[in-house]
Coordinates of C-alpha atoms and ligand atoms in Angstrom, one line a residue:
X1 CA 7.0 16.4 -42.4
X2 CA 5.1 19.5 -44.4
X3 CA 3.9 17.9 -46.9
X4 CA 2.8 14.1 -45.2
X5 CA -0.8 14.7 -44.4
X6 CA -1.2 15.0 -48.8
X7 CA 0.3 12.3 -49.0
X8 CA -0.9 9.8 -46.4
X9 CA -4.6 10.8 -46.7
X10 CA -5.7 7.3 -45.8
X11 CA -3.7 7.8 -42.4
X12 CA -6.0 10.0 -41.1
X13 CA -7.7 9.7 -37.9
X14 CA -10.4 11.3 -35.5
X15 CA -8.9 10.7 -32.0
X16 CA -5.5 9.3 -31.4
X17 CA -4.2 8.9 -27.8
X18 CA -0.4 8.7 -27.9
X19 CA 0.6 5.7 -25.0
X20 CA -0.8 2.5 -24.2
X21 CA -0.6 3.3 -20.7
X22 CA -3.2 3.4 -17.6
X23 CA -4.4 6.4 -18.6
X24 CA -5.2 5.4 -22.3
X25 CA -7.0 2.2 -21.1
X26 CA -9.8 4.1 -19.3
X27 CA -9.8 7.0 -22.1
X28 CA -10.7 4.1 -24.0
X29 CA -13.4 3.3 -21.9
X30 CA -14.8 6.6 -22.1
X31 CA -14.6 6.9 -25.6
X32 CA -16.1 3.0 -26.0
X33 CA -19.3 4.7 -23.5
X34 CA -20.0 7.8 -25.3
X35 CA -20.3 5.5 -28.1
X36 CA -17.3 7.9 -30.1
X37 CA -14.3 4.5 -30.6
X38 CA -15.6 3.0 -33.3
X39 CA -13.9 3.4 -36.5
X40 CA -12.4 6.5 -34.6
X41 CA -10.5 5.8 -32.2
X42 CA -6.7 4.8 -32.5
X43 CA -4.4 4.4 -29.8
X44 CA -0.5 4.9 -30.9
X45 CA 1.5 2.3 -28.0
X46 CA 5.2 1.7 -27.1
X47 CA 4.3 -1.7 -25.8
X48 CA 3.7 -4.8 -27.0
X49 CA 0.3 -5.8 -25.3
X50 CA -3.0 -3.3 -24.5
X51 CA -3.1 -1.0 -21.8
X52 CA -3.0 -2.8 -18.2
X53 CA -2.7 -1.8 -14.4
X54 CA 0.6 -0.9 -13.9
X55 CA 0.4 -1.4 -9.9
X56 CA 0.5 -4.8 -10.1
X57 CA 3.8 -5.0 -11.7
X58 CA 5.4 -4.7 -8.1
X59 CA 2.5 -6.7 -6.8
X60 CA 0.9 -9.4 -7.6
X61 CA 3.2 -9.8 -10.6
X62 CA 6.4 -10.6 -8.0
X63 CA 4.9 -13.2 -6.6
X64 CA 7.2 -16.3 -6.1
X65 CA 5.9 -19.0 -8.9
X66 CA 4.7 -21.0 -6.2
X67 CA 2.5 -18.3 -5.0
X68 CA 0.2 -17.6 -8.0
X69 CA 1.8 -14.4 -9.5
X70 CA -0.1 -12.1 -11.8
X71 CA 0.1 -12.2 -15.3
X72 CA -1.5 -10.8 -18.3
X73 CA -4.5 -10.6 -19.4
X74 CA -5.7 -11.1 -16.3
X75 CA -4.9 -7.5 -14.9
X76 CA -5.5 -5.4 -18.5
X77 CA -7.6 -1.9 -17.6
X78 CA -10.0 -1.4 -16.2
X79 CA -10.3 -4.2 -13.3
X80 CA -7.9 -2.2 -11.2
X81 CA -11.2 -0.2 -10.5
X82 CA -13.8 -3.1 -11.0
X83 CA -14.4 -2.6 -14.2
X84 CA -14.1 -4.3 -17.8
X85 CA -10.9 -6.3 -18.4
X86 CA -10.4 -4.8 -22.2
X87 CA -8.0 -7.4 -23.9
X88 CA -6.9 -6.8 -27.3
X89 CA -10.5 -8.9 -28.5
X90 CA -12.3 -6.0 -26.8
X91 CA -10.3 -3.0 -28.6
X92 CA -11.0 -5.0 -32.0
X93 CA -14.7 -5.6 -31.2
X94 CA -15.2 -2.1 -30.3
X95 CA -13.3 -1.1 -33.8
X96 CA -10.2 0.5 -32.3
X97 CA -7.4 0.6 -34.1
X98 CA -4.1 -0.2 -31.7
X99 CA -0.5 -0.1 -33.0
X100 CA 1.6 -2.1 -31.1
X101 CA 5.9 -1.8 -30.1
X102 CA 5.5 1.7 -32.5
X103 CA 6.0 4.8 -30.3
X104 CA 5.0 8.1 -32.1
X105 CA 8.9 9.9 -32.1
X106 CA 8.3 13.1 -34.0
X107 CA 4.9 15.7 -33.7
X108 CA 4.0 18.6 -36.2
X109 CA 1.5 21.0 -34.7
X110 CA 1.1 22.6 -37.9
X111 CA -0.1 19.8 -40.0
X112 CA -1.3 17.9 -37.2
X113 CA 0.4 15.2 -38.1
X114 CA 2.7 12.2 -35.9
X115 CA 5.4 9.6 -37.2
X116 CA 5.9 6.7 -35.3
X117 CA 9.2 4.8 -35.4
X118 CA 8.2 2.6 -38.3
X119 CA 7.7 5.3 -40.7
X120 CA 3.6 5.5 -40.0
X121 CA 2.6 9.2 -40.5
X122 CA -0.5 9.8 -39.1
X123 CA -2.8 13.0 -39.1
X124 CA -5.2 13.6 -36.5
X125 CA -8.3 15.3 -35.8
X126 CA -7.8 15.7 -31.9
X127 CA -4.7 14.4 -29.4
X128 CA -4.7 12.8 -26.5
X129 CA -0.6 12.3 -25.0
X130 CA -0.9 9.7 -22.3
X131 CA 2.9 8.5 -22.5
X132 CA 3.0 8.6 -18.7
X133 CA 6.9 8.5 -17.4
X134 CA 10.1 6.6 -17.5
X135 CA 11.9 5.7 -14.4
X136 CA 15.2 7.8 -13.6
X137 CA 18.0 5.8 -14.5
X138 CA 21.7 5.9 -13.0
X139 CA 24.1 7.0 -15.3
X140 CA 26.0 4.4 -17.8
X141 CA 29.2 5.3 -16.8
X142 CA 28.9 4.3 -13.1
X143 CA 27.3 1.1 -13.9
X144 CA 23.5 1.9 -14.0
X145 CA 23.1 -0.1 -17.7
X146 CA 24.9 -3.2 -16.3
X147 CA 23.2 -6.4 -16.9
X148 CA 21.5 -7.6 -13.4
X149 CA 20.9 -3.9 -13.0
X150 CA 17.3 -3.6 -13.3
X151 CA 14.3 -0.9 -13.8
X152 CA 10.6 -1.4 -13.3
X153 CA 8.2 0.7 -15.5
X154 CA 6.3 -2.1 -17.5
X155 CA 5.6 -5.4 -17.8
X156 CA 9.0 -6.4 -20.3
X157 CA 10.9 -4.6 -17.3
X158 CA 8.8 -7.0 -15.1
X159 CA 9.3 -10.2 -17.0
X160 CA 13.1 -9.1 -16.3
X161 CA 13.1 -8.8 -13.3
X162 CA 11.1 -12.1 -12.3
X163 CA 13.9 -13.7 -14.2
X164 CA 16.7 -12.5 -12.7
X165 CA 15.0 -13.1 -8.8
X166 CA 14.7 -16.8 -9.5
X167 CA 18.4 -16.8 -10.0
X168 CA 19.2 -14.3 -7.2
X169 CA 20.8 -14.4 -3.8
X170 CA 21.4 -11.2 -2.8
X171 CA 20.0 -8.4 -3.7
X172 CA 20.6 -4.3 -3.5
X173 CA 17.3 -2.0 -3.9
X174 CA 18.3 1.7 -4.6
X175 CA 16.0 3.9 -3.7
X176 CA 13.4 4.2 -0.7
X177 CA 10.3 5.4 -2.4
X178 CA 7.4 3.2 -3.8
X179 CA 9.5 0.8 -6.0
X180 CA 12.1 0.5 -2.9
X181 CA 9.6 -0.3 -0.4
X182 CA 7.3 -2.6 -2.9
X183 CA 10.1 -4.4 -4.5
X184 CA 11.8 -5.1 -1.4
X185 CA 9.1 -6.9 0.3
X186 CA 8.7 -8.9 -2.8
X187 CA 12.0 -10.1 -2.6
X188 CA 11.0 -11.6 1.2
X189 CA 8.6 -13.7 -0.7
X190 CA 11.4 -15.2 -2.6
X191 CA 13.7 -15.4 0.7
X192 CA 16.8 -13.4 -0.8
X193 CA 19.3 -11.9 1.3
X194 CA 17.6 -8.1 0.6
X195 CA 19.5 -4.8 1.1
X196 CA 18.1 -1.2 0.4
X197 CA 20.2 1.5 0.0
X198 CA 19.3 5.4 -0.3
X199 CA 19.9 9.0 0.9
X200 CA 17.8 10.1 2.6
X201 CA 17.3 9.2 6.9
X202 CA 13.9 7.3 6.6
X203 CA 11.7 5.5 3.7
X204 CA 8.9 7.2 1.8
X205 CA 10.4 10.2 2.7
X206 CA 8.2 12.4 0.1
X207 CA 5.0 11.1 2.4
X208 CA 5.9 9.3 6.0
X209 CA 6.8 11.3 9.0
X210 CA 9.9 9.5 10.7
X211 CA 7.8 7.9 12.7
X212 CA 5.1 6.2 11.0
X213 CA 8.5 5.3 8.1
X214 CA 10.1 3.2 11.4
X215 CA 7.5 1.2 11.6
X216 CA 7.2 -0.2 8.7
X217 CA 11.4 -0.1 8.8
X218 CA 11.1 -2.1 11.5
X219 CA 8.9 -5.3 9.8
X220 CA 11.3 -5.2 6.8
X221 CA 14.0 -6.0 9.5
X222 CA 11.9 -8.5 10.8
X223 CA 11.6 -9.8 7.4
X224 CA 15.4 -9.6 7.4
X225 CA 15.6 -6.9 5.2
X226 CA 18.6 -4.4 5.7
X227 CA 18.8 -0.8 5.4
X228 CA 21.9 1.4 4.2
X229 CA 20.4 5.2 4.7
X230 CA 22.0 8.6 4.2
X231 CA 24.3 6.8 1.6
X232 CA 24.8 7.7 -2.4
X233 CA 25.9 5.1 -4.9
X234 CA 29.5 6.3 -6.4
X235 CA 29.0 3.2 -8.8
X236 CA 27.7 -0.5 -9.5
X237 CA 30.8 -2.7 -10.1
X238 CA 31.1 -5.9 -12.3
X239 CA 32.2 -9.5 -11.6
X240 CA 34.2 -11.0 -14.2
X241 CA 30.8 -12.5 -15.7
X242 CA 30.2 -8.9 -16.8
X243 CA 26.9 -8.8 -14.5
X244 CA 26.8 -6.4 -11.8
X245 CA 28.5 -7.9 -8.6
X246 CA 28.2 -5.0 -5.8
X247 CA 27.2 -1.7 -5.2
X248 CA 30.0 0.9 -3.8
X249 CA 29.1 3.7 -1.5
X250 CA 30.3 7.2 -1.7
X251 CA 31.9 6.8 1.6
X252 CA 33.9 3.6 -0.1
X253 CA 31.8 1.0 1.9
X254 CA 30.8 -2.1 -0.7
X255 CA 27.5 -3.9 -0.8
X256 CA 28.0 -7.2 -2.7
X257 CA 25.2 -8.5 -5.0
X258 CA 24.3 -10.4 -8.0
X259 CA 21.1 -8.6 -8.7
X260 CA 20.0 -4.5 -8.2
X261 CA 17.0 -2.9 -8.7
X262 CA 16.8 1.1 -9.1
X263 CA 13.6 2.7 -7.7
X264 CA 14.9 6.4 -8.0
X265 CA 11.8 8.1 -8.9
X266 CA 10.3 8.8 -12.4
X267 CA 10.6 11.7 -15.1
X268 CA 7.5 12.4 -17.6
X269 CA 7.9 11.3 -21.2
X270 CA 7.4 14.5 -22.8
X271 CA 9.1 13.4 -26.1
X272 CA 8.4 14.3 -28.7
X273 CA 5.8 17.1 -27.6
X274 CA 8.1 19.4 -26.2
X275 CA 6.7 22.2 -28.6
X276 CA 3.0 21.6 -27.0
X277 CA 4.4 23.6 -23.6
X278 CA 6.5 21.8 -20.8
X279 CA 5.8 22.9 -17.6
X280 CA 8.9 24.5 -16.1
X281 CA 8.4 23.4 -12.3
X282 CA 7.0 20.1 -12.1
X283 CA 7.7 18.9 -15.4
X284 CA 5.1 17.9 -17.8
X285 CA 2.9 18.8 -20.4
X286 CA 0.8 21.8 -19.0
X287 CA -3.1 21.9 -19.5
X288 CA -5.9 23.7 -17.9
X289 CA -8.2 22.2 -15.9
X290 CA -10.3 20.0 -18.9
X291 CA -6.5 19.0 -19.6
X292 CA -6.7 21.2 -22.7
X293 CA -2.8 22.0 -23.8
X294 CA -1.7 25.5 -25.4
X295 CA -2.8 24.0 -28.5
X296 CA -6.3 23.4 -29.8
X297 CA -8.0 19.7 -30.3
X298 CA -4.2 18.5 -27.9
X299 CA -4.9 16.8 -24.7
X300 CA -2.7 15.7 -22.2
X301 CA -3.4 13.1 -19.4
X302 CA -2.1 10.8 -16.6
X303 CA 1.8 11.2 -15.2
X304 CA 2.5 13.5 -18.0
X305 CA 0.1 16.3 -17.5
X306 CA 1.1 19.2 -15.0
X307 CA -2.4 20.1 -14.1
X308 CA -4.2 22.6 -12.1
X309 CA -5.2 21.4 -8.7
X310 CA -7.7 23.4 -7.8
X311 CA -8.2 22.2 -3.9
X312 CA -4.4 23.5 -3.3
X313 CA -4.3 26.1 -6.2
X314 CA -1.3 24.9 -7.3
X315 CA 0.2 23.2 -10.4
X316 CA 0.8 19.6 -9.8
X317 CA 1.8 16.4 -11.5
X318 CA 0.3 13.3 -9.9
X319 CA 2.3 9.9 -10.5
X320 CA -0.6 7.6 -9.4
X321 CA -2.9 5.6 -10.8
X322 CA -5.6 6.8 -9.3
X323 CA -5.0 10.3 -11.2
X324 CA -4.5 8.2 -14.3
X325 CA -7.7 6.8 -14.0
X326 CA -10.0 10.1 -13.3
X327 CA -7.9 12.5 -16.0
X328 CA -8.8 10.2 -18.5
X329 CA -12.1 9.8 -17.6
X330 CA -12.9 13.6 -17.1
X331 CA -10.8 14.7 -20.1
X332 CA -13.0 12.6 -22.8
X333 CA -15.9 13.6 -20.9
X334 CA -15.6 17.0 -21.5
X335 CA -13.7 16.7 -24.9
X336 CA -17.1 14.7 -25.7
X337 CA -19.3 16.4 -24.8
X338 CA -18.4 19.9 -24.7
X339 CA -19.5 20.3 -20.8
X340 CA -17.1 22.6 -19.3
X341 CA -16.2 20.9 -15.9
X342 CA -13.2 21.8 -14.1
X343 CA -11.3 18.9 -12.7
X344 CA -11.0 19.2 -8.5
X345 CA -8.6 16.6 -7.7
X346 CA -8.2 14.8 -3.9
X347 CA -5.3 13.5 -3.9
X348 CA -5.0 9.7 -3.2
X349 CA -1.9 7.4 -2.5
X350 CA -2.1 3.7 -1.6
X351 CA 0.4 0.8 -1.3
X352 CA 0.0 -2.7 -0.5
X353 CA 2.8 -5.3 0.7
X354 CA 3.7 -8.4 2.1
X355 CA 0.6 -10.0 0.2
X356 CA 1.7 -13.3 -0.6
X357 CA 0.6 -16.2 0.8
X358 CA 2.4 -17.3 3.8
X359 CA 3.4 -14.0 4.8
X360 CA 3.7 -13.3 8.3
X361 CA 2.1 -10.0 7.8
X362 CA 0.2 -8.1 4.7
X363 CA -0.1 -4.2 4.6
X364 CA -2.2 -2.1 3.4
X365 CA -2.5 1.8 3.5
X366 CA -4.0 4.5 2.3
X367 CA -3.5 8.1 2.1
X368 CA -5.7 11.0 1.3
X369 CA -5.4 14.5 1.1
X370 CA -1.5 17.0 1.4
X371 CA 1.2 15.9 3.6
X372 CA 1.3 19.6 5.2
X373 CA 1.2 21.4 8.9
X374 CA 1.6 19.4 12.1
X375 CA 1.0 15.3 12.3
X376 CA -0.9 13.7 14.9
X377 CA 0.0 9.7 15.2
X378 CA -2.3 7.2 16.4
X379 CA -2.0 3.8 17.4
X380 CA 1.1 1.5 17.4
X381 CA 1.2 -0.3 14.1
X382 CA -0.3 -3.7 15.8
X383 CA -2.2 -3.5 13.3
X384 CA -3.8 -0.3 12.6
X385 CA -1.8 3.2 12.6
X386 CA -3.3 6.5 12.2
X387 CA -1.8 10.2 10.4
X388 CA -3.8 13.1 10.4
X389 CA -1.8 16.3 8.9
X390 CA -3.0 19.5 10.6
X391 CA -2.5 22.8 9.3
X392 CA -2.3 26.2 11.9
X393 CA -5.6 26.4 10.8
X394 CA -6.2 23.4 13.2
X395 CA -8.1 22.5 9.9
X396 CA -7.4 18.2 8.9
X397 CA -5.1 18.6 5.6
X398 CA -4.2 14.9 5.2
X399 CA -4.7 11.5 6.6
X400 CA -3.0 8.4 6.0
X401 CA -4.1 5.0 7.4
X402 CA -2.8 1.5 7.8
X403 CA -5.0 -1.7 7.9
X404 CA -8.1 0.1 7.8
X405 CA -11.7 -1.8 7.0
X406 CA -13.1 -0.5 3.7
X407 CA -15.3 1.5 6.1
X408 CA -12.7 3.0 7.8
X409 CA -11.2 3.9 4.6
X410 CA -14.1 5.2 3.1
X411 CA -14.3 8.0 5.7
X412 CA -10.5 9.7 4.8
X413 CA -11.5 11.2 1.1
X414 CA -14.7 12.6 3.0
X415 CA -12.3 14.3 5.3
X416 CA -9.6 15.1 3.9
X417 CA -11.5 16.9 0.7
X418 CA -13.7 19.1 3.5
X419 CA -10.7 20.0 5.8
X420 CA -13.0 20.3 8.9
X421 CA -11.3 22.0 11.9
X422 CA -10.6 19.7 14.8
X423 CA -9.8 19.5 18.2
X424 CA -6.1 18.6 18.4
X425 CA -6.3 18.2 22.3
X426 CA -9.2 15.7 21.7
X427 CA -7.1 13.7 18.8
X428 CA -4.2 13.7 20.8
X429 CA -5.6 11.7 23.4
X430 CA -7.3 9.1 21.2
X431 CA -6.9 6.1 22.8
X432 CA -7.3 4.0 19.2
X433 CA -7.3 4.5 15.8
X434 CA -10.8 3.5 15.7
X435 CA -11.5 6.8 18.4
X436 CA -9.4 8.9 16.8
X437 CA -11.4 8.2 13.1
X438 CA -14.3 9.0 15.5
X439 CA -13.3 12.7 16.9
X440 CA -12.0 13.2 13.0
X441 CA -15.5 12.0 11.9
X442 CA -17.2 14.2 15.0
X443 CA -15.8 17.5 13.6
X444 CA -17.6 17.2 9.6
Ligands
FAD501 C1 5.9 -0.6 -11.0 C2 4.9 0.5 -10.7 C3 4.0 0.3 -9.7 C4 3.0 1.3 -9.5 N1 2.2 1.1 -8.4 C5 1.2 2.0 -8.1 C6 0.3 1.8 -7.1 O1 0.3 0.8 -6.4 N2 -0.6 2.8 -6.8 C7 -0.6 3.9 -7.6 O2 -1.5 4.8 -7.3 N3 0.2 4.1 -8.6 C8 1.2 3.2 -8.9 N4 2.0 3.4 -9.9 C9 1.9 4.6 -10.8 C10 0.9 4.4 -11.9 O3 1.1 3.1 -12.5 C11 1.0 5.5 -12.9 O4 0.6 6.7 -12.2 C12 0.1 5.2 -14.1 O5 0.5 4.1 -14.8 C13 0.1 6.5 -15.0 O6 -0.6 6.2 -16.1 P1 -0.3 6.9 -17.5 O7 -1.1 6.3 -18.6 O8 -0.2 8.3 -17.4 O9 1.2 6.4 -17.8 P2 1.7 4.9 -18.1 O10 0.8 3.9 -17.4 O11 3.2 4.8 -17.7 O12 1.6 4.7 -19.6 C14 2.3 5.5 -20.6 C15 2.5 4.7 -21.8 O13 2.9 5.5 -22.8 C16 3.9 4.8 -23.6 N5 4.7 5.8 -24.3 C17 5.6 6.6 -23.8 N6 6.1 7.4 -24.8 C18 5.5 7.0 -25.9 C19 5.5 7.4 -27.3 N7 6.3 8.4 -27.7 N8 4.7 6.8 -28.2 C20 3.9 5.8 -27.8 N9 3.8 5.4 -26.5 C21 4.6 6.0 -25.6 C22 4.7 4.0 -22.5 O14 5.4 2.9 -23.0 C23 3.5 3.5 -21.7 O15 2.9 2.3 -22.2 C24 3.0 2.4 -10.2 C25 3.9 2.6 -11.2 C26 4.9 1.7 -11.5 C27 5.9 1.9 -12.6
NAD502 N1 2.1 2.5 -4.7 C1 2.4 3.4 -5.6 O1 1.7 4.5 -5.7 C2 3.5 3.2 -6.5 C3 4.2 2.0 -6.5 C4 5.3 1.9 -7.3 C5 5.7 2.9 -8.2 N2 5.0 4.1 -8.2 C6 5.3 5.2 -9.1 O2 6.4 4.8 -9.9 C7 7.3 5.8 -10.0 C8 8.7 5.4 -9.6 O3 8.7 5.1 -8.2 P1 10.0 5.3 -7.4 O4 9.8 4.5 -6.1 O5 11.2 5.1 -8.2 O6 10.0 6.9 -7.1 P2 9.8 7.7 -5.7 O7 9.9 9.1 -6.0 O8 8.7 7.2 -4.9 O9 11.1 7.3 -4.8 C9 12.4 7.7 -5.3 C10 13.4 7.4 -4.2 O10 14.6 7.3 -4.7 C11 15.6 7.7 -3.8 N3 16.6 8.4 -4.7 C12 16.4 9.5 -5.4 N4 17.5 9.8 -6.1 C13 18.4 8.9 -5.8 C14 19.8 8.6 -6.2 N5 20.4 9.4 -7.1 N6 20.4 7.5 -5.6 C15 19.8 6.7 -4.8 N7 18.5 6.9 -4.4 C16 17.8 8.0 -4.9 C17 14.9 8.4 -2.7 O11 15.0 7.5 -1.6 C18 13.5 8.5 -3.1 O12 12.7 8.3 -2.1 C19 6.7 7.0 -9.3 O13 6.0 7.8 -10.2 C20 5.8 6.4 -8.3 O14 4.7 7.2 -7.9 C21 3.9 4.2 -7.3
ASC503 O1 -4.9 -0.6 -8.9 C1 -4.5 -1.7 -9.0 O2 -4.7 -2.6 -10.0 C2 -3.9 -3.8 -9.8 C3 -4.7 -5.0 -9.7 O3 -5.7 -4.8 -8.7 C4 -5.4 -5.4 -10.9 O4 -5.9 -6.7 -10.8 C5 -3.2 -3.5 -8.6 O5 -2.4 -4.4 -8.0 C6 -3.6 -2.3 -8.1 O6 -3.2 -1.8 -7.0

């Protein structure tokens, strides 16, 4: 590629943010408000539609039909946070350039230049990689490519998937993390015979205690969900159709079913910017902490950027939106206009289930802070249930909540970002969520 920027003059551009992703759509916004897009700005996408929020694709968009589902453009960035909804219209009226279904596939540092998989070259000024991350897939060879064997990382994915659950009866979830729990609850909306299947002893494992996880365990059973835990997949047979027809256990036991869904955590699409500097322990392209890579005028943002987070002083890669939306924002900032403002993260983690209509019971939690020290439960689920993560310190590390008011919420950033010290005696013997939010507040 030495000698492309001569030759493709006309191709070059100011800013170009690689990914059409969550992160892109509010760098967008940032660039649209420092009044730096037009004519300037081009945004290099996979996809075949402008940057939306990606939560809603085990959300809203899973709805039965019956139930109103989601669909585009009605959840394009940035409404997840109350703002703008910026269809393609808006990126044309506010002169950014947008190339669809064309990821970027090779990078020169050298010549600053990127091709993308039609042949564009393209030469920029300043790079912005927001391509986020794919989901972990299970290997061809025991079945993971089959066809009713599904993955959810964007809206084609989605479109998929709502296909195959109109046609489903029973249905294996692999994986007890975000998608597992999200996905699985969907499927109560559409009334199929629902089985999740993973390793470890409870769900969420990377965030609930094995308490606050049987709980909720215990409302997907309600819902008639069923649970296969400490159990690996050997492989994903097929019926004589050629789709997938049943899951087999390490342990030999089989699990029939016409449709799967594979929620087995996600791995950062660092391709084709290896070169820039992958972060050896979490993965990632590294930056410091105005998401500046090794290499001048190259950003990185979103899922794919192992950042410094200062509040821990540790590296970290953040796979939520949240983190999607504020890295964006704070890297253009700065890029902008030249202020030189750390980033100070608070972690924040939020699911919400069991939201269609007609459903015995919605959820709704948030969490806020690190999942470290001791934990301190509160209240019994019915509905409101309390975490509080204490470190030897005695000082509040983390708190999680479910089916909080928006004040209630509104307290846990304030208190998990100061870390006050608090009387565990007194938290212990809260008699409600609503006291224990009290003592918590008490001791700020
Ligand atoms: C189904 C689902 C539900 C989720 N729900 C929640 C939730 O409820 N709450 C929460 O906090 N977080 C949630 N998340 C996580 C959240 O969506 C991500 O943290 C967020 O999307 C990250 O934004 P991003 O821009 O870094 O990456 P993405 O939004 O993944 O965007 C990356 C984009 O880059 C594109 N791309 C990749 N490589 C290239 C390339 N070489 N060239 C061009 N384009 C490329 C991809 O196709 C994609 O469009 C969910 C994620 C998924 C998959
Ligand atoms: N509400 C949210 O924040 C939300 C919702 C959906 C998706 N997401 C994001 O989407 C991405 C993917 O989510 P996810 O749920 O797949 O990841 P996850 O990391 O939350 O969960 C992965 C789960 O897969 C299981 N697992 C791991 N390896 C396995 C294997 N080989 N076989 C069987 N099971 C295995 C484990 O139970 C683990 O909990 C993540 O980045 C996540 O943060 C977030
Ligand atoms: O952050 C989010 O954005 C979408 C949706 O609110 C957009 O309309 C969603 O489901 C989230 O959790």
């Amino acid at each position: 590629m030495a000698s492309a920027a001569a030759v493709f003059d006309n191709q070059n551009r100011e800013y170009v943010i690689v990914g059409g992703g969550n992160a892109a759509g509010y760098a967008a916004r940032t660039f649209v408000e420092h009044g730096m897009a037009d004519g300037r700005l081009c945004i290099v996408s996979k996809e075949a539609v402008p940057p939306y929020e990606r939560p809603a694709l085990t959300k809203g968009y899973l709805f039965p039909p019956e139930k109103k589902p989601a669909r585009l453009p009605g959840f394009h960035t940035c409404v997840g946070s109350g703002g703008q909804r910026q269809t393609a219209e808006w990126y044309k009226e506010n002169g950014i350039e947008v190339l669809y279904e064309d990821p970027v596939e090779a990078f020169d540092g050298k010549t600053q230049t990127l091709k993308t998989s039609s042949g564009k070259i393209l030469k920029y000024g300043s790079l912005i990689i927001s391509t986020g991350c794919a989901a972990a897939r299970l290997p061809e060879k025991i079945g993971g490519d089959l066809p009713g064997v599904h993955y959810i990382r964007d809206v084609a994915d989605a479109d998929s998937l709502v296909s195959s659950l109109g046609k489903a009866k029973k249905i294996v979830v692999i994986g007890g993390g975000y998608i597992g729990m999200e996905v699985a609850a969907a499927a109560c909306g559409w009334n199929l015979d629902t089985t999740i299947i993973f390793p470890e002893d409870h769900i969420m494992p990377r965030l609930f205690t094995p308490s606050l996880a049987k709980k909720y365990e215990e409302l997907y059973e309600q819902n008639g969900v069923k649970f296969v835990k400490g159990a690996l997949i050997d492989k994903l047979d097929a019926g004589s159709d050629g789709r997938v027809s049943s899951a087999i256990l390490k342990d030999g036991s089989v699990v029939e079913a016409d449709t799967v869904i594979v929620g087995i955590g996600a791995k950062p699409s660092v391709s084709p910017f290896e070169a820039v500097g992958v972060n050896i322990e979490v993965g990632g392209i590294e930056v410091d902490s105005m998401f500046r890579t090794s290499i001048p005028s190259i950003f990185a943002i979103g899922d794919v950027a192992a950042f410094p987070l200062k509040m821990y002083d540790r590296i970290a890669r953040v796979e939520h939106v949240d983190h999607a939306r504020k890295s964006a924002q704070h890297c253009i900032e700065t890029l902008l206009t030249s202020q030189a403002k750390a980033y100070d993260y608070l972690p924040y983690f939020y699911s919400r289930v069991f939201e269609y209509e007609g459903s015995s019971r919605k959820i709704w939690w948030q969490f806020y802070g690190d999942n470290v020290g001791e934990t301190i439960e509160v209240g019994n689920f019915d509905p409101k249930i309390a975490t509080f993560w204490i470190d030897s310190d005695s000082r509040l590390k983390g708190v999680f909540l479910e089916s909080g008011t928006s004040e209630e919420f509104s307290l846990l950033p304030k208190l998990a970002r100061s870390q006050p010290i608090v009387d565990k005696a007194k938290l212990k013997s809260a008699t409600s969520v609503e006291d224990a939010l009290e003592i918590a507040r008490s001791s700020l």
